[in-house]
Amino acid sequence: MIRTLSGASFRAAGAAQPGLLKDARRQIHSTYDVAVVGGGIVGLATARELILRHPALSFILLEKEKELAVHQSGHNSGVIHSGIYYTPGSLKARLCVRGATLAYEYCDKKGLPYKRCGKLIVAVEQEEVPRLKALYERGVKNNVRDLSIIDAKEIREREPYCRGIMALDSPYTGIVDWRLVALQYGKDFVEAGGEVVTDCEVNDISASSESPPGSAEGMKYPIEIRDKKGNKVRCRYVLTCGGLYSDRLSQISGCSREPRIVPFRGDYLVLRPEKHYLVKGNIYPVPDPRFPFLGVHFTPRMDGSIWLGPNAVLAFKREGYRVYDFNARDFVDALSFRGLQKLVLRNVIYGIGEMYRGIFTSAQVKLLQKYIPEISPSDVLRGPSGVRAQALDRAGNLVDDFVFDGGVGEVGSRVLHVRNAPSPAATSSLAIGEMIADEVESRFAL
């Protein structure tokens, strides 16, 4: 059931979430065993996993927007990654490989559409070949399915307009609408008895003031969550999966703000429909370890469109999907953070190039032409943007692994913050949900 907190009671707000709204008139309880803050794909996958493991407990999920999965979960490339890039044996590698398998199985079970269109990681210069071969070895060690190295002739057989001297072929890579998947997680959660509350921006997590200290009620539900409208929910335990706001959610419960979240916007171009024949599957560059982000690539979408890009530039608002979106607090938070200052100083030339390509589409097209020379500036249109919640430490390093955070005392010991769920969080979401649920069970002894 999707609800909006309003005054002293809850009312329905689920028209935009088909399949989740059941009985709009049923009163929601004010006390729960577990509250999950954050209705993105990670929060939804975890809430789903927890309630399936513990059906006797009461669960509520709180989301600040009027709909679920509208930010990173609804503004991503839509790729089901296979797990090639990550250090063998690392948590990211294991979660991605397992997550991809679970994602395909889940979509089959729920009847959600996807396409296993494959991916080529293409070397266009001889100096990229050793890095490409190293990627192949890494993917094999990660147990990625059906990987192979192909030559220029085989590249043309798979992508007739793609120029390259060698490529890593990953046929297990696919595409899906991740927001549709996230909403299905939400539907599973609700059908299992969970409650979903939208339009609820949490601004305080603290000890409950509803019952006198030491009372039975106060001892059973000692944590109070308040939103910006003054509404309250009491619970035994809290899990936050706040994405772009994970550091601030941690801070309001008395935990550290670091690692800090710095928003990076990625702007895509879109290939004109009459040029769709130029691209059949995902075409990616060989990653350059000198730079912090992956680089431009070609991404088919479930709706038939083809996205090109993205670049990566600092966003001046945490949900700043447009070039001129600005929020003073977000801007000052980012630029005053020593970690970002160090990152910028180490990558000045790269950053200027990314900003230039964001302004001038012809510069972005020039990079794309390295892979498909037939593309011209007149073949592309400006497309959508996404904002990545990049976690940074004080040294200016991109935090590339999961970060959990809790506290001490009556409040801190009952709160678990997922501070960083790095890419590919969507592909890995079901596996991440399992891992976070394990952590919740361990910390809270559920």
XYZ file of N, CA and C in Angstrom, residues 96 118 136 284 298 332 341 347 354 383 395:
33
model
N 28.057 -8.672 -8.717
C 27.603 -8.398 -10.071
C 27.304 -9.689 -10.828
N 24.062 -8.424 -25.739
C 25.499 -8.539 -25.748
C 26.222 -7.205 -25.673
N 39.886 -9.511 -20.255
C 39.402 -10.867 -20.542
C 39.794 -11.815 -19.409
N 31.365 -0.587 -25.976
C 32.053 0.112 -24.891
C 33.529 0.314 -25.236
N 27.980 3.157 -26.436
C 26.739 3.077 -27.211
C 25.814 2.096 -26.501
N 27.778 24.319 -2.145
C 28.777 24.619 -1.111
C 29.307 23.331 -0.489
N 38.139 18.638 -3.831
C 39.207 19.534 -4.271
C 40.425 18.740 -4.742
N 42.701 15.731 -11.746
C 42.070 15.424 -13.037
C 41.597 16.694 -13.747
N 35.625 16.937 -20.187
C 34.259 16.462 -19.978
C 33.258 17.617 -20.059
N 20.111 14.212 -25.305
C 19.240 13.232 -24.672
C 19.079 13.467 -23.187
N 40.775 11.906 0.979
C 41.955 11.927 0.116
C 41.603 12.142 -1.347
